[in-house]
PDB file of C-alpha atoms and ligand atoms in Angstrom:
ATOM      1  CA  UNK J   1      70.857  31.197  50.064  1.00 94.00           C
ATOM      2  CA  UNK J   2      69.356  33.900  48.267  1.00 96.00           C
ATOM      3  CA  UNK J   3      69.970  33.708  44.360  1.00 97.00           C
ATOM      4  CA  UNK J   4      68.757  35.796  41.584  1.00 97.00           C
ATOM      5  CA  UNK J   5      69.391  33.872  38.159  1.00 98.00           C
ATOM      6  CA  UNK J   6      69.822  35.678  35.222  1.00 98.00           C
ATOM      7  CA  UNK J   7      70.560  35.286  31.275  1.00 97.00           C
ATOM      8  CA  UNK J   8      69.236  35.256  27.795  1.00 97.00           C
ATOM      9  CA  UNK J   9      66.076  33.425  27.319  1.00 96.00           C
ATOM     10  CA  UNK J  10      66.436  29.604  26.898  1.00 94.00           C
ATOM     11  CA  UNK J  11      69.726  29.587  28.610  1.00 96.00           C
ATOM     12  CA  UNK J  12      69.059  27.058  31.069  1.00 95.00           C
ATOM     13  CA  UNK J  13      67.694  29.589  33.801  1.00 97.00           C
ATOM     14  CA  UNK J  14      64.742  27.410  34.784  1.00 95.00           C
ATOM     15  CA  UNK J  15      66.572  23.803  34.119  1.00 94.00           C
ATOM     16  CA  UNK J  16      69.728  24.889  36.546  1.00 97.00           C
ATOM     17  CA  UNK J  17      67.136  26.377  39.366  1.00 97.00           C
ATOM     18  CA  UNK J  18      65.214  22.834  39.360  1.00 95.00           C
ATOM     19  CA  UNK J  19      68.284  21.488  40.283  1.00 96.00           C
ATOM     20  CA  UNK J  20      70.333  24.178  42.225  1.00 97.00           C
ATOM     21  CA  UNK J  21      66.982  24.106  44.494  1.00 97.00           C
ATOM     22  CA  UNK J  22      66.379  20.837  45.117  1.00 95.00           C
ATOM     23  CA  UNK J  23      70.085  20.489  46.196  1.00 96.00           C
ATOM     24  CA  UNK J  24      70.218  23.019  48.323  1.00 95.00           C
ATOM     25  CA  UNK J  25      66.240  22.216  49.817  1.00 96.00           C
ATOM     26  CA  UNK J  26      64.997  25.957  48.848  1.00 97.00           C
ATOM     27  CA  UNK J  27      61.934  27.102  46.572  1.00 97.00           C
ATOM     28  CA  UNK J  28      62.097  27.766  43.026  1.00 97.00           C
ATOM     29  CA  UNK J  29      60.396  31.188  42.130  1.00 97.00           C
ATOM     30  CA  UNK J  30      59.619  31.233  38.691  1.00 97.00           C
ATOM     31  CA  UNK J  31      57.724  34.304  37.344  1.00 97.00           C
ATOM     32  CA  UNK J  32      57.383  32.487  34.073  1.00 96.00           C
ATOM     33  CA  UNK J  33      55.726  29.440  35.462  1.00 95.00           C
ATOM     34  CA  UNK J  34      53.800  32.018  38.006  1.00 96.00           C
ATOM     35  CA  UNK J  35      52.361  33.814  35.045  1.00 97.00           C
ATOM     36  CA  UNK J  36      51.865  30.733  32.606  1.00 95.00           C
ATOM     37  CA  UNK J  37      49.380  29.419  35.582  1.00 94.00           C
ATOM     38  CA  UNK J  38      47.963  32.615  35.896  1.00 96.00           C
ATOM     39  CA  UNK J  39      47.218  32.523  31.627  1.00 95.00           C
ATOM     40  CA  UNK J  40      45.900  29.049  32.035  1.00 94.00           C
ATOM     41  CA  UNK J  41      43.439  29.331  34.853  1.00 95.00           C
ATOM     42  CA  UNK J  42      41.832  33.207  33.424  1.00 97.00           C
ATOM     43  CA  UNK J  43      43.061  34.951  36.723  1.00 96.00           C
ATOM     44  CA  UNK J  44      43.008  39.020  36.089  1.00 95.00           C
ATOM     45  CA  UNK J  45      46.776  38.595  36.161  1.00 96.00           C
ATOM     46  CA  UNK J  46      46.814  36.302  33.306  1.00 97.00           C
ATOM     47  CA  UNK J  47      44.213  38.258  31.302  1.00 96.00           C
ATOM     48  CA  UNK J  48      46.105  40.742  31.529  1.00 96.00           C
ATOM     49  CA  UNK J  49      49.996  38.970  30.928  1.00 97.00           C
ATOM     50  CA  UNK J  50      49.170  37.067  27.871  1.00 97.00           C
ATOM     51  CA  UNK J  51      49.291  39.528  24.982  1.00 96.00           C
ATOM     52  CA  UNK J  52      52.595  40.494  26.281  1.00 97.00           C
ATOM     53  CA  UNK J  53      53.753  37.086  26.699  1.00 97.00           C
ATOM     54  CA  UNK J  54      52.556  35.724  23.184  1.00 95.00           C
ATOM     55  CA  UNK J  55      54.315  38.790  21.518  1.00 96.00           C
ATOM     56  CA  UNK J  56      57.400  38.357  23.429  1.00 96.00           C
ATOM     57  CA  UNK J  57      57.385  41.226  25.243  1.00 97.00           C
ATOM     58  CA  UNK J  58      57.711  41.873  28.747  1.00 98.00           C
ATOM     59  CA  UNK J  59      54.879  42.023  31.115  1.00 98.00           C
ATOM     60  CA  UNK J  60      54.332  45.780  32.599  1.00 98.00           C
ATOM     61  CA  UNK J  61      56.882  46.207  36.200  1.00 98.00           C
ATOM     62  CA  UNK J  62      53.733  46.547  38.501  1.00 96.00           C
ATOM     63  CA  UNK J  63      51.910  43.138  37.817  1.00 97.00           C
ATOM     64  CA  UNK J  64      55.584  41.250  38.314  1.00 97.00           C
ATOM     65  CA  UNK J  65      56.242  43.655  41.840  1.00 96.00           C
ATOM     66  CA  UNK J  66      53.447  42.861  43.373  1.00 95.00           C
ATOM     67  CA  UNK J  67      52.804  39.234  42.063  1.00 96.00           C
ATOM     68  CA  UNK J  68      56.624  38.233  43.363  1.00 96.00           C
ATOM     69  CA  UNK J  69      56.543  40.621  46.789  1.00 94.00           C
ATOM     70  CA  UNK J  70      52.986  38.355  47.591  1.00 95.00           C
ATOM     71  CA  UNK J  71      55.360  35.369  46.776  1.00 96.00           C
ATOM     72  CA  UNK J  72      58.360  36.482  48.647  1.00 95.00           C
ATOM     73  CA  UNK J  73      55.821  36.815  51.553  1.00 93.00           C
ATOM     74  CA  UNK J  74      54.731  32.930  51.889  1.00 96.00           C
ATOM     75  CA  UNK J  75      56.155  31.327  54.569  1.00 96.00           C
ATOM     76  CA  UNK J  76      58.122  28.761  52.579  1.00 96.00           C
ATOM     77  CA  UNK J  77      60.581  31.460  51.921  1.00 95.00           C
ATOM     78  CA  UNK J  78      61.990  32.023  54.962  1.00 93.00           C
ATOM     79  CA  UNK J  79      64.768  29.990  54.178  1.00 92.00           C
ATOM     80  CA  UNK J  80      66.016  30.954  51.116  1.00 95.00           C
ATOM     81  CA  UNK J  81      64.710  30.706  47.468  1.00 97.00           C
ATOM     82  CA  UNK J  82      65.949  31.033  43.727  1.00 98.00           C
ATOM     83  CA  UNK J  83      64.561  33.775  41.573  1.00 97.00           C
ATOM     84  CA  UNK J  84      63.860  32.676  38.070  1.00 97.00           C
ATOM     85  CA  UNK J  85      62.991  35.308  35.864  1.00 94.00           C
ATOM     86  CA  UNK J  86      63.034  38.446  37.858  1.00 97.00           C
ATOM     87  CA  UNK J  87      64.256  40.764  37.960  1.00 98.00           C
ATOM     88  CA  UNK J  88      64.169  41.215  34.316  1.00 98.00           C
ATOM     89  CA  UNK J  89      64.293  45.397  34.367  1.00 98.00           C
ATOM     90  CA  UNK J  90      66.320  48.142  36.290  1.00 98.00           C
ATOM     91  CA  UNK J  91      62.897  49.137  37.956  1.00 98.00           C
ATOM     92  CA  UNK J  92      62.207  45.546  38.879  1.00 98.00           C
ATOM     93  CA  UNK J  93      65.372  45.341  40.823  1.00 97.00           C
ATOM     94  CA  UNK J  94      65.116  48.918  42.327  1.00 97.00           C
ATOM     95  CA  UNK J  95      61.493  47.802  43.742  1.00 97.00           C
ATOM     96  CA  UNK J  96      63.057  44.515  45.223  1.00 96.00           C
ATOM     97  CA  UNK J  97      65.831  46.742  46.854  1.00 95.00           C
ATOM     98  CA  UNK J  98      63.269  49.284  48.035  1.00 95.00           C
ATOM     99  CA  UNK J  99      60.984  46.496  49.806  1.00 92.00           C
ATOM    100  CA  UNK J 100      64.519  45.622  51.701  1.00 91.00           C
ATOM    101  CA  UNK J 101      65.101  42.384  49.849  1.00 88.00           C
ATOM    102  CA  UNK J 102      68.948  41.202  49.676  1.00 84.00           C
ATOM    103  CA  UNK J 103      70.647  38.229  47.937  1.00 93.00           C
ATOM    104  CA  UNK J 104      73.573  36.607  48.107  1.00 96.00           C
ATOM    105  CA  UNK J 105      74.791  36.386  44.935  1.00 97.00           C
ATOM    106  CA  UNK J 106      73.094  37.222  40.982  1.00 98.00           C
ATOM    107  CA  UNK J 107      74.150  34.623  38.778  1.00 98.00           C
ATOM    108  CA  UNK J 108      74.280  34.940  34.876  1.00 98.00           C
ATOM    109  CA  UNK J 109      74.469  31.761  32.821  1.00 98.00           C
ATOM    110  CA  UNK J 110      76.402  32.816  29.383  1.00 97.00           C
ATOM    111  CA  UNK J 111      75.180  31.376  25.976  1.00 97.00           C
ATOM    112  CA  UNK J 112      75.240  33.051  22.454  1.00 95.00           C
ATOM    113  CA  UNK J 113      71.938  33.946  21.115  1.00 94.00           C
ATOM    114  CA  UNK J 114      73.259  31.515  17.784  1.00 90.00           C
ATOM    115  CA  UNK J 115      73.483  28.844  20.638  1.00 91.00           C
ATOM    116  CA  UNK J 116      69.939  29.820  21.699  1.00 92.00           C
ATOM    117  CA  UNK J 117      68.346  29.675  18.836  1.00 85.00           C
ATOM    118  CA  UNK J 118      69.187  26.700  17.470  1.00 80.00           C
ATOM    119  CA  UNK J 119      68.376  25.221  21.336  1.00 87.00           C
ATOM    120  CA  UNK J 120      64.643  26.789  21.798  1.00 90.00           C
ATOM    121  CA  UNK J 121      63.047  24.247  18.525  1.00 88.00           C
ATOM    122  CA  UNK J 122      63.395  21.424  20.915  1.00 91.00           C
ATOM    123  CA  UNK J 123      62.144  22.477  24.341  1.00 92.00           C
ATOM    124  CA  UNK J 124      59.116  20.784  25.714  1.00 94.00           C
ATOM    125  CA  UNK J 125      57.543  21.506  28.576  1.00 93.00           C
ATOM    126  CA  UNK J 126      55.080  20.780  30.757  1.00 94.00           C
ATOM    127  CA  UNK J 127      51.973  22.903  31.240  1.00 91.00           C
ATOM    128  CA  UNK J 128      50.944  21.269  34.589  1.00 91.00           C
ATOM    129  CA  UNK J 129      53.858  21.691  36.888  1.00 91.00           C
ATOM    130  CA  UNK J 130      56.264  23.470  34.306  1.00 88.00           C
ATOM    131  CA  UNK J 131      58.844  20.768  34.281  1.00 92.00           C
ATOM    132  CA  UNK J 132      61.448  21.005  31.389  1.00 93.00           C
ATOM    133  CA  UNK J 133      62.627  18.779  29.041  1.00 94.00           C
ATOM    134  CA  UNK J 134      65.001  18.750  25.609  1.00 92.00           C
ATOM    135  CA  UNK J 135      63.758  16.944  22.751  1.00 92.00           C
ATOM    136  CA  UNK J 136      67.604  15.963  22.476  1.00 90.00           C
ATOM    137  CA  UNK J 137      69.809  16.708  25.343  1.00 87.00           C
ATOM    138  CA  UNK J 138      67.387  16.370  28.571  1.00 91.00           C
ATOM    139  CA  UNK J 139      64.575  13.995  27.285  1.00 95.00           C
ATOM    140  CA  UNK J 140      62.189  12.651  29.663  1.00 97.00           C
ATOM    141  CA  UNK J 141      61.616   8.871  30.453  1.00 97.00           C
ATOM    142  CA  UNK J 142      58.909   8.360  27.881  1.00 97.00           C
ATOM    143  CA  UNK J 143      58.425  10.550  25.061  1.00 95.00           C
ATOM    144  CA  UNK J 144      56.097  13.494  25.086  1.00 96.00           C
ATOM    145  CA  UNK J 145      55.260  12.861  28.896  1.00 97.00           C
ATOM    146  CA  UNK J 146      56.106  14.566  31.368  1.00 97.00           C
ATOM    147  CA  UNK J 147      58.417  12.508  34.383  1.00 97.00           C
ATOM    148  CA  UNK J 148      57.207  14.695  37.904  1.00 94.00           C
ATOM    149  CA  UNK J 149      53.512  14.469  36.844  1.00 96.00           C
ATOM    150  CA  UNK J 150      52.669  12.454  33.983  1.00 97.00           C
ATOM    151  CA  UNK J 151      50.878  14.940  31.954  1.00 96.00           C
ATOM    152  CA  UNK J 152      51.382  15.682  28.104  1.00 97.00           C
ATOM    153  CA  UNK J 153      54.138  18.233  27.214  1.00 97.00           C
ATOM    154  CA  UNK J 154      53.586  21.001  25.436  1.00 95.00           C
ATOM    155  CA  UNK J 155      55.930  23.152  22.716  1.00 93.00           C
ATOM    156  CA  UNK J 156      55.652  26.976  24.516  1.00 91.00           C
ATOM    157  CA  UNK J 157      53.509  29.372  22.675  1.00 89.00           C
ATOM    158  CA  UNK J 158      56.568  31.996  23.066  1.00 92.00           C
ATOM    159  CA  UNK J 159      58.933  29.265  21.482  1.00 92.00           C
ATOM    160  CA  UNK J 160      58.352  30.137  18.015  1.00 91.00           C
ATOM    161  CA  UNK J 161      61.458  31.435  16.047  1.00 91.00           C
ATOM    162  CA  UNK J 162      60.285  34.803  15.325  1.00 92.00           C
ATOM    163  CA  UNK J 163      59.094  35.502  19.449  1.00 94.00           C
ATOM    164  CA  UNK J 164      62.261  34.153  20.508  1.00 94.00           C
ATOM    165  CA  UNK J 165      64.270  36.608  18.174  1.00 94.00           C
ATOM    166  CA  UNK J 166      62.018  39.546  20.156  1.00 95.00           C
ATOM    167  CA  UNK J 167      62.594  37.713  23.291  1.00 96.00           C
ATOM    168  CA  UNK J 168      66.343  37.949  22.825  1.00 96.00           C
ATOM    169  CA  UNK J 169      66.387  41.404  21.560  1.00 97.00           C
ATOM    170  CA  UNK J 170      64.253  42.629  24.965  1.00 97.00           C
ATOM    171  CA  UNK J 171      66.670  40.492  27.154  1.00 98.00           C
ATOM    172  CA  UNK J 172      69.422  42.428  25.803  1.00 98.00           C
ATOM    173  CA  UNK J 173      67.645  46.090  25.724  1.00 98.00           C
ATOM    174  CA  UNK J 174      66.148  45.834  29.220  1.00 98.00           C
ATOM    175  CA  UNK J 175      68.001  42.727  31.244  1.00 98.00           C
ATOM    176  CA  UNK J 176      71.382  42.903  30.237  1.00 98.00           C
ATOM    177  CA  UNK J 177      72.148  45.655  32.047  1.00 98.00           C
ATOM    178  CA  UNK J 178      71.152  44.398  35.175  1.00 98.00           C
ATOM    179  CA  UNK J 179      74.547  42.704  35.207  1.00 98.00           C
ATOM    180  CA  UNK J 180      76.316  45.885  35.624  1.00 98.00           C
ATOM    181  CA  UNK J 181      73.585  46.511  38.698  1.00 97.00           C
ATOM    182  CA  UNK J 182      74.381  44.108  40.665  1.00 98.00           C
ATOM    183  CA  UNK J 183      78.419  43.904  39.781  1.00 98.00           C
ATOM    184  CA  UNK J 184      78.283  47.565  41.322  1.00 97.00           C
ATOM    185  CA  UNK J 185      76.693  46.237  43.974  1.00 96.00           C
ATOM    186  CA  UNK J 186      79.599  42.663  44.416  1.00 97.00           C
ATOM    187  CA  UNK J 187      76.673  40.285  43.613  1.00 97.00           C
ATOM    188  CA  UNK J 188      76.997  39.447  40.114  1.00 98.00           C
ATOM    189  CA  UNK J 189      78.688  36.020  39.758  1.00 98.00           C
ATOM    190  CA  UNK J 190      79.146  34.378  35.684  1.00 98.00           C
ATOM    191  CA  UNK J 191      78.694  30.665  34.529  1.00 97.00           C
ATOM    192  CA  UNK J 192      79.904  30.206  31.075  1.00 95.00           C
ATOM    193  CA  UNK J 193      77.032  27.723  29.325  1.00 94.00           C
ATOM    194  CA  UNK J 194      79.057  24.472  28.358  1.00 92.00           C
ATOM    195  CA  UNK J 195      77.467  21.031  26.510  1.00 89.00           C
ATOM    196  CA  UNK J 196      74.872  18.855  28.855  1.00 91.00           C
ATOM    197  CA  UNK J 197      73.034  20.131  31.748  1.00 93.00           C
ATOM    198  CA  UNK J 198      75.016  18.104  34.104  1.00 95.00           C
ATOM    199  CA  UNK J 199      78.221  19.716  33.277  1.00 96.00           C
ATOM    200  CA  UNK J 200      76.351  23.690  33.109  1.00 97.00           C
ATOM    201  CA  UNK J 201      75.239  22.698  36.983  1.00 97.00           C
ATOM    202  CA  UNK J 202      78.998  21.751  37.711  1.00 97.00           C
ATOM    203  CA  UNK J 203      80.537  25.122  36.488  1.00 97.00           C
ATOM    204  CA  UNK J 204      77.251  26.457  38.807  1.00 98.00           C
ATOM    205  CA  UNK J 205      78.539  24.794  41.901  1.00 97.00           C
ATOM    206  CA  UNK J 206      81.898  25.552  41.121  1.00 97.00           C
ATOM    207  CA  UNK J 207      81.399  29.229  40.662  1.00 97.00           C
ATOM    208  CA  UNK J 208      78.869  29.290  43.781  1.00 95.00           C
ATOM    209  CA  UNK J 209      81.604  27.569  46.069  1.00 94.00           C
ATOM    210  CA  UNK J 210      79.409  24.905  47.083  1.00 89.00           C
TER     211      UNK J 210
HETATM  212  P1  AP5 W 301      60.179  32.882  31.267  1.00 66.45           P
HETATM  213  O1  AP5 W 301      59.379  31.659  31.367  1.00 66.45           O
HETATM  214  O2  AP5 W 301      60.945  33.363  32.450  1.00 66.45           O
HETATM  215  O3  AP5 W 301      61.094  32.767  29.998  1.00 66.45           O
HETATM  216  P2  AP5 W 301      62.630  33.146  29.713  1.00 66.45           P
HETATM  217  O4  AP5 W 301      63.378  33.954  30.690  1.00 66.45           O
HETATM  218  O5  AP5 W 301      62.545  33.715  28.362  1.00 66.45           O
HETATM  219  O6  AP5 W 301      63.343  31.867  29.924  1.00 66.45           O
HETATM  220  P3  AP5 W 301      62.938  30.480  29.394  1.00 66.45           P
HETATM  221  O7  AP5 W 301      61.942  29.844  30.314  1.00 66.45           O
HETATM  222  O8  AP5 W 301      62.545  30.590  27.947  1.00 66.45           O
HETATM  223  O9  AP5 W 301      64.336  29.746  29.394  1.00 66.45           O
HETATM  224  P4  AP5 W 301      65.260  29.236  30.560  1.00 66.45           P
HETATM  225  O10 AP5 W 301      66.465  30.103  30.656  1.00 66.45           O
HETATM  226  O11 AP5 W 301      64.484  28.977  31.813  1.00 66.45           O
HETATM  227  O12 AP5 W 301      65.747  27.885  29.890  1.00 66.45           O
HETATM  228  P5  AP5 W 301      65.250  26.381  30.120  1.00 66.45           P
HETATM  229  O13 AP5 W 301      65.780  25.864  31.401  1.00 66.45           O
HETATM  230  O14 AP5 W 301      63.788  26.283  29.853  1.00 66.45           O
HETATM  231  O15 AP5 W 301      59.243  34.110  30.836  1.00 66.45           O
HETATM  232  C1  AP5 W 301      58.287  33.980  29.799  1.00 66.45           C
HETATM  233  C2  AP5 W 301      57.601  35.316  29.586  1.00 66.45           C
HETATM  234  O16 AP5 W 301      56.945  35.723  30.810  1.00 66.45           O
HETATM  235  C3  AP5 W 301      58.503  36.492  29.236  1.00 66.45           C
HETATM  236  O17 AP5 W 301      58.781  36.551  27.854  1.00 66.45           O
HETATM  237  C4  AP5 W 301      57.666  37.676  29.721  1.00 66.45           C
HETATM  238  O18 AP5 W 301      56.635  37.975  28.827  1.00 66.45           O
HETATM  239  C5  AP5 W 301      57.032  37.128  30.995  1.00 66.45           C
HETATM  240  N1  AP5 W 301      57.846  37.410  32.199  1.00 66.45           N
HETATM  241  C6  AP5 W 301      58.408  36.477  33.041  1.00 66.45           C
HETATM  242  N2  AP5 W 301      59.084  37.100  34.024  1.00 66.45           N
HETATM  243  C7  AP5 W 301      58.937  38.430  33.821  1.00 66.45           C
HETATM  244  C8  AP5 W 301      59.432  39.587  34.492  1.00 66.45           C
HETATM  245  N3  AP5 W 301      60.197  39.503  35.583  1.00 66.45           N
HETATM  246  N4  AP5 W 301      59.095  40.801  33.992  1.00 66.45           N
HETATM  247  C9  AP5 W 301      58.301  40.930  32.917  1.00 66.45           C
HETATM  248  N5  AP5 W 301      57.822  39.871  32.224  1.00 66.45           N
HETATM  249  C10 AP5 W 301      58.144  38.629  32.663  1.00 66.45           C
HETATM  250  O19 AP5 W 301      66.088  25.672  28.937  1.00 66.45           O
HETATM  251  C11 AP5 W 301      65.777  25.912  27.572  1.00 66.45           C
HETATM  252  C12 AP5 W 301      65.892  24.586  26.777  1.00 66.45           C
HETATM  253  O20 AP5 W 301      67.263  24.181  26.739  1.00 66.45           O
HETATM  254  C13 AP5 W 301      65.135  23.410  27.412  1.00 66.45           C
HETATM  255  O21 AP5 W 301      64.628  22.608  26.391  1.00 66.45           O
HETATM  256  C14 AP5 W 301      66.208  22.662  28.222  1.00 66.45           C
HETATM  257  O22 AP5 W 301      65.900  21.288  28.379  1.00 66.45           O
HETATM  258  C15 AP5 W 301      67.428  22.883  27.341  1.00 66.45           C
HETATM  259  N6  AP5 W 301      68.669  22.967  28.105  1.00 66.45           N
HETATM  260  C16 AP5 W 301      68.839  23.582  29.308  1.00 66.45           C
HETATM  261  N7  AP5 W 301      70.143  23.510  29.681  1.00 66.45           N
HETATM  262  C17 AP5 W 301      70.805  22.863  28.665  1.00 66.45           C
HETATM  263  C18 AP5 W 301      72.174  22.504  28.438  1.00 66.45           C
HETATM  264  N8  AP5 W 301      73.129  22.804  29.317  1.00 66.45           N
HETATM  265  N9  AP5 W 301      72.505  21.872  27.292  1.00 66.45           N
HETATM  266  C19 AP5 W 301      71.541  21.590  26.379  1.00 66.45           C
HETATM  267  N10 AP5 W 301      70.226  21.882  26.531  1.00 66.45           N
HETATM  268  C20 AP5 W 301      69.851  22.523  27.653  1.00 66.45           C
END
């Protein structure tokens, strides 16, 4: 299986991939988590990421080409994998089709950006192996820690309510129409976002036939 996820920020893109890949045994690529590491440990990628990602803003086509096409490389991938996070732009997509990759299906979880909003205050997350948690409706085991690794979570820089209003606005100006890209092409497939993260993965696994 070769998935693209797509939707709004916050709607679940990263939670639903944990799952969806563990289930079906295939790697999770995240560019966010990819380019959170790269902030953390100073790599020239990250150096140069981070103003874009503090502001909201969208991290120029050429670092996220050639930071996924190294990824898509890796022998781990051979099977399969989940794309979280990119494409995120028309030229994104058009470099992914150029280098001859194909996917099965482009799936876009639905949400309002009202439901969004009020959703984003209580994410937590964890800045060692990007696990994510809800202060309210996915909690982990012990409060403020993470449950895969034990370190401290962290509330994301890019969470604040004024980023995530730019965050939304971008999604909708340059992502959005990436649904129409791949429904032209008999890819796109829709989830509708419904209460609980158990019930979002059934509609998944409904809509995926699986
Ligand atoms: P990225 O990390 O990809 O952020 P995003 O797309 O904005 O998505 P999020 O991680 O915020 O949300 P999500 O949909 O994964 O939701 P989650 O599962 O966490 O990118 C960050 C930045 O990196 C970008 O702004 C950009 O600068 C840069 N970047 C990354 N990729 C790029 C690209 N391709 N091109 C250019 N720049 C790029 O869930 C959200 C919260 O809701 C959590 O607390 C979760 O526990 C909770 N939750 C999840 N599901 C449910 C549910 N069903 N019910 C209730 N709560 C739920």
């Amino acid at each position: 299986m070769k998935m693209i996820l797509l939707g709004p920020p916050g709607a679940g893109k990263g939670t639903q991939a944990e799952i969806l890949g563990r289930r079906l045994g295939i790697p999770v690529i995240s560019t966010g988590n990819m380019l959170r590491a790269a902030v953390k440990s100073l790599t020239p990628v990250g150096l140069k990421a981070k103003s874009y990602m503090d502001a909201g803003e969208l991290v120029p086509d050429e670092v996220i080409i050639e930071m996924t096409n190294e990824r898509l490389g890796e022998p781990d991938c051979a099977g399969g994998y989940i794309l979280d996070g990119m494409p995120r732009t028309l030229a994104q997509a058009r470099a992914l089709e150029e280098t001859g990759v194909e996917f099965d299906v482009a799936l876009s979880i639905e949400i309002t950006d009202a439901e969004i909003a009020a959703r984003m205050t209580g994410r937590r997350s964890c800045p060692d192996c990007g696990a994510v948690y809800h202060v309210e409706s996915n909690p982990p085991k012990s409060a403020g820690v993470c449950d895969e690794c034990g370190s401290e979570l962290v509330t994301r820089g890019d969470d604040k309510p004024e980023t995530v209003k730019n965050r939304l606005a971008v999604y909708h100006r340059e992502t959005e129409p990436l649904k129409e890209f791949y429904r032209e092409r008999g890819k796109l497939k829709t989830a509708d976002n419904v209460p609980g993260v158990e019930a979002v993965t059934a509609v998944i696994l409904r809509t995926l036939g699986i």
